[in-house]
Amino acid sequence: MFILTEMKNVIRIPPEYFHIKLNYAIADELNKKLANKVMLNVGLCIALFDITNIKESYILPGDEASHTGVTFRYIVFRPFIEEILLGKIRSCSQEGVHISLGFFDDILIPPTALQHPSRFDETEQAWVWQYDMGDGNKHDLFMDAGESIRFKVTAEVFQETCPSGPALSETRDSIEAKVPYLIKGSINEPGLGLLSWWNN
Amino acid sequence: MEIINTKVATLSNFEVMNHLQNVKEGKKRNKGQLATITYETLRYLESTPCKHQTPESIENCLKALKHYNLTKNEKLMLINTPPITPLEIQLMVEESEERLTEEQVEEILQIITEHFPHVRKIEAEVEEEVEGT
């Protein structure tokens, strides 16, 4: 679920932080820059793990701050494909079931990856697994918001969200809807889905 | 920001939780995004079985699992989300029917319960809650 990523950067420390020890000042700056941000093709940055190398600091002409080259390792949320994760249902929509881990919300189970056969209940706004009882009767298993759910990671989609210039009015909607890091999951295997389905 | 190596290592949930707890306690001037993500991630991790794990229990469990020819990722999942039913093992271990015999699956479940006895307790509590409501 979590990995360590090694990165390198030059950190600018403004004079108001000169009274703090250099390594603490660098750690603060790195966390300010990266914590809770999605990095393209890396994952969701959580917190600094450690600093592995600090080079000499230098001052550039015309800039009062000091600049220091550092190598560091950062904790990143990046589940591997096929990993089994536990989350909570955030909501259901025509697009599928949206799942949240509390700190990460962009997880989607598309309708094709739900237990078969499933249908979307418009009045309840929930997906329903029409479980076959084996005697010709069907039992409706609702997937309500807030329920704990076990799912398998099947795909990850990274998207560049940087502003790429003035947006035209008709394309604005699509830009706002951009998700930097989307995880796609599936629950169409025995054992996956709501925890209460498999308790017995 | 230059990325040298995207994946230097994999961390178990317990290691992340431990580290974040130190981050949270160590500095009072944490603010902004770091405080948010630390709080949210800790809240998630502390609701999982890793809350009651210890470095020793994880190490001993991994030692006991050595002989089953499991991959690193499979062992990671067994530690992060300790299974209590054969069905869960089937999900976590690829082609488990061919790679593990029924006895071996039972042995693995035994090992997990032995090293993380709290997993079954949590399950029991959840069931009680469900029955109570």
XYZ file of C-alpha atoms in Angstrom, chain A:
200
model
C 0.000 0.000 0.000
C 2.798 2.377 0.885
C 6.200 2.701 -0.765
C 9.321 4.775 -0.293
C 10.342 7.043 -3.154
C 13.821 8.511 -3.403
C 13.953 12.076 -4.739
C 16.414 14.890 -5.178
C 15.754 18.618 -5.061
C 17.303 21.995 -4.297
C 15.541 23.491 -1.306
C 15.306 27.228 -0.777
C 15.380 28.268 2.886
C 14.289 31.881 3.432
C 16.173 33.870 6.128
C 13.276 33.755 8.599
C 14.056 30.052 9.067
C 17.802 30.517 9.585
C 17.403 30.156 13.345
C 16.115 26.594 12.890
C 18.605 23.745 12.441
C 19.184 23.188 8.721
C 17.899 19.611 8.592
C 14.677 20.551 10.389
C 14.179 23.554 8.101
C 14.676 21.301 5.053
C 12.266 18.688 6.425
C 9.636 21.383 6.965
C 10.072 22.757 3.462
C 9.838 19.298 1.892
C 6.659 18.514 3.788
C 5.189 21.882 2.838
C 5.935 21.153 -0.800
C 4.844 17.517 -1.012
C 2.520 16.407 1.785
C -0.944 15.422 0.532
C -0.019 16.035 -3.119
C -0.222 13.570 -5.975
C 2.949 13.263 -7.957
C 2.561 12.171 -11.561
C 3.351 8.458 -11.969
C 4.544 8.243 -8.371
C 1.478 8.377 -6.127
C 0.019 10.341 -3.228
C 2.802 11.824 -1.075
C 2.189 11.319 2.645
C 5.168 12.447 4.740
C 8.951 12.731 4.688
C 10.635 9.481 5.741
C 14.268 10.575 5.983
C 16.904 12.791 4.398
C 19.749 10.714 3.008
C 22.138 13.420 1.822
C 22.550 17.172 2.325
C 24.981 18.959 0.050
C 26.635 22.323 0.602
C 24.346 25.333 0.830
C 24.914 28.352 -1.375
C 23.495 31.819 -1.886
C 22.525 33.152 -5.303
C 23.122 36.796 -6.259
C 20.027 38.863 -5.612
C 18.329 36.248 -3.425
C 18.616 36.395 0.342
C 17.701 32.740 0.846
C 20.070 29.782 1.055
C 19.814 26.931 -1.426
C 20.662 23.375 -0.490
C 20.714 20.265 -2.626
C 19.152 17.328 -0.781
C 18.408 13.678 -1.439
C 15.549 12.267 0.590
C 13.031 9.460 0.852
C 9.304 10.131 1.012
C 6.412 7.881 2.078
C 4.053 7.524 -0.871
C 0.635 5.860 -1.109
C 0.766 3.645 -4.187
C -0.945 0.272 -3.905
C 0.319 -2.326 -6.348
C -1.929 -3.868 -8.988
C -3.777 -6.898 -7.560
C -3.424 -5.620 -3.984
C -6.415 -6.291 -1.748
C -7.488 -3.199 0.199
C -10.176 -2.320 2.715
C -12.169 0.882 2.387
C -15.556 2.459 2.962
C -18.207 3.165 0.340
C -18.374 6.916 -0.229
C -21.248 6.937 -2.696
C -22.795 5.098 -5.614
C -23.547 6.516 -9.036
C -24.192 5.331 -12.580
C -20.411 5.267 -13.066
C -19.984 2.708 -10.322
C -19.131 2.537 -6.634
C -16.899 5.259 -5.183
C -14.666 4.183 -2.311
C -12.737 6.201 0.236
C -9.828 5.227 2.470
C -10.247 8.373 4.566
C -7.067 9.974 3.249
C -7.607 9.004 -0.389
C -10.962 9.302 -2.151
C -10.422 8.644 -5.842
C -11.199 4.947 -6.028
C -13.849 3.676 -8.423
C -15.327 0.253 -8.982
C -16.841 0.424 -12.474
C -20.186 -1.384 -13.036
C -18.497 -4.119 -15.092
C -16.267 -5.018 -12.125
C -19.133 -5.470 -9.646
C -20.522 -8.853 -8.628
C -22.672 -10.284 -11.388
C -25.581 -9.579 -11.785
C -25.775 -6.102 -10.263
C -28.145 -3.229 -10.960
C -28.278 0.425 -9.980
C -31.236 1.361 -7.802
C -32.269 4.913 -8.737
C -34.499 5.537 -5.703
C -31.954 4.303 -3.167
C -28.992 5.615 -5.190
C -27.132 2.417 -4.506
C -25.801 -0.550 -6.433
C -27.494 -3.844 -5.680
C -26.055 -7.299 -6.071
C -28.900 -9.608 -7.112
C -27.660 -12.662 -5.330
C -29.042 -15.911 -6.676
C -30.289 -18.002 -3.756
C -30.092 -21.151 -5.859
C -33.827 -21.871 -5.667
C -34.839 -19.419 -8.371
C -35.289 -16.595 -5.859
C -33.086 -13.557 -5.820
C -31.876 -11.755 -2.769
C -31.012 -8.058 -3.114
C -27.749 -7.075 -1.430
C -27.515 -3.289 -1.218
C -24.224 -1.440 -1.263
C -24.967 1.500 1.022
C -22.662 4.428 1.689
C -20.512 4.027 4.793
C -20.232 0.222 4.578
C -16.800 -1.421 4.784
C -15.756 -2.993 1.525
C -12.886 -5.192 0.392
C -11.672 -4.718 -3.181
C -8.834 -5.562 -5.505
C -6.799 -2.875 -7.257
C -6.959 -3.498 -11.010
C -5.683 -0.297 -12.651
C -4.256 3.123 -11.919
C -4.705 6.274 -14.027
C -2.447 9.281 -13.605
C -3.426 12.563 -15.211
C -1.536 15.793 -15.651
C -3.581 18.474 -13.899
C -1.269 21.443 -14.348
C -2.957 24.407 -15.990
C -1.878 24.270 -19.618
C -2.879 27.802 -20.575
C -6.070 29.805 -20.605
C -8.962 27.384 -20.718
C -11.708 27.919 -23.249
C -15.124 28.255 -21.682
C -16.527 25.063 -23.182
C -13.625 22.915 -21.983
C -13.587 24.220 -18.429
C -15.862 21.486 -17.110
C -13.571 18.733 -18.230
C -10.574 20.406 -16.614
C -12.300 20.761 -13.254
C -13.290 17.110 -13.327
C -9.716 15.933 -13.800
C -8.509 13.511 -11.178
C -4.720 13.389 -10.772
C -4.587 9.796 -9.518
C -7.502 7.419 -9.950
C -7.466 3.845 -8.726
C -9.785 1.367 -10.393
C -10.831 -1.682 -8.471
C -12.949 -4.768 -8.826
C -15.110 -6.835 -6.469
C -16.279 -9.566 -8.848
C -14.612 -12.460 -7.058
C -15.709 -14.525 -4.072
C -14.591 -12.840 -0.854
C -14.620 -9.341 -2.314
C -17.287 -6.757 -1.665
C -19.002 -5.745 1.568
C -17.453 -7.432 4.599
C -20.913 -8.367 5.885
C -21.553 -10.492 2.757
C -18.847 -12.974 3.707
C -19.093 -13.022 7.485
C -20.670 -16.441 7.736
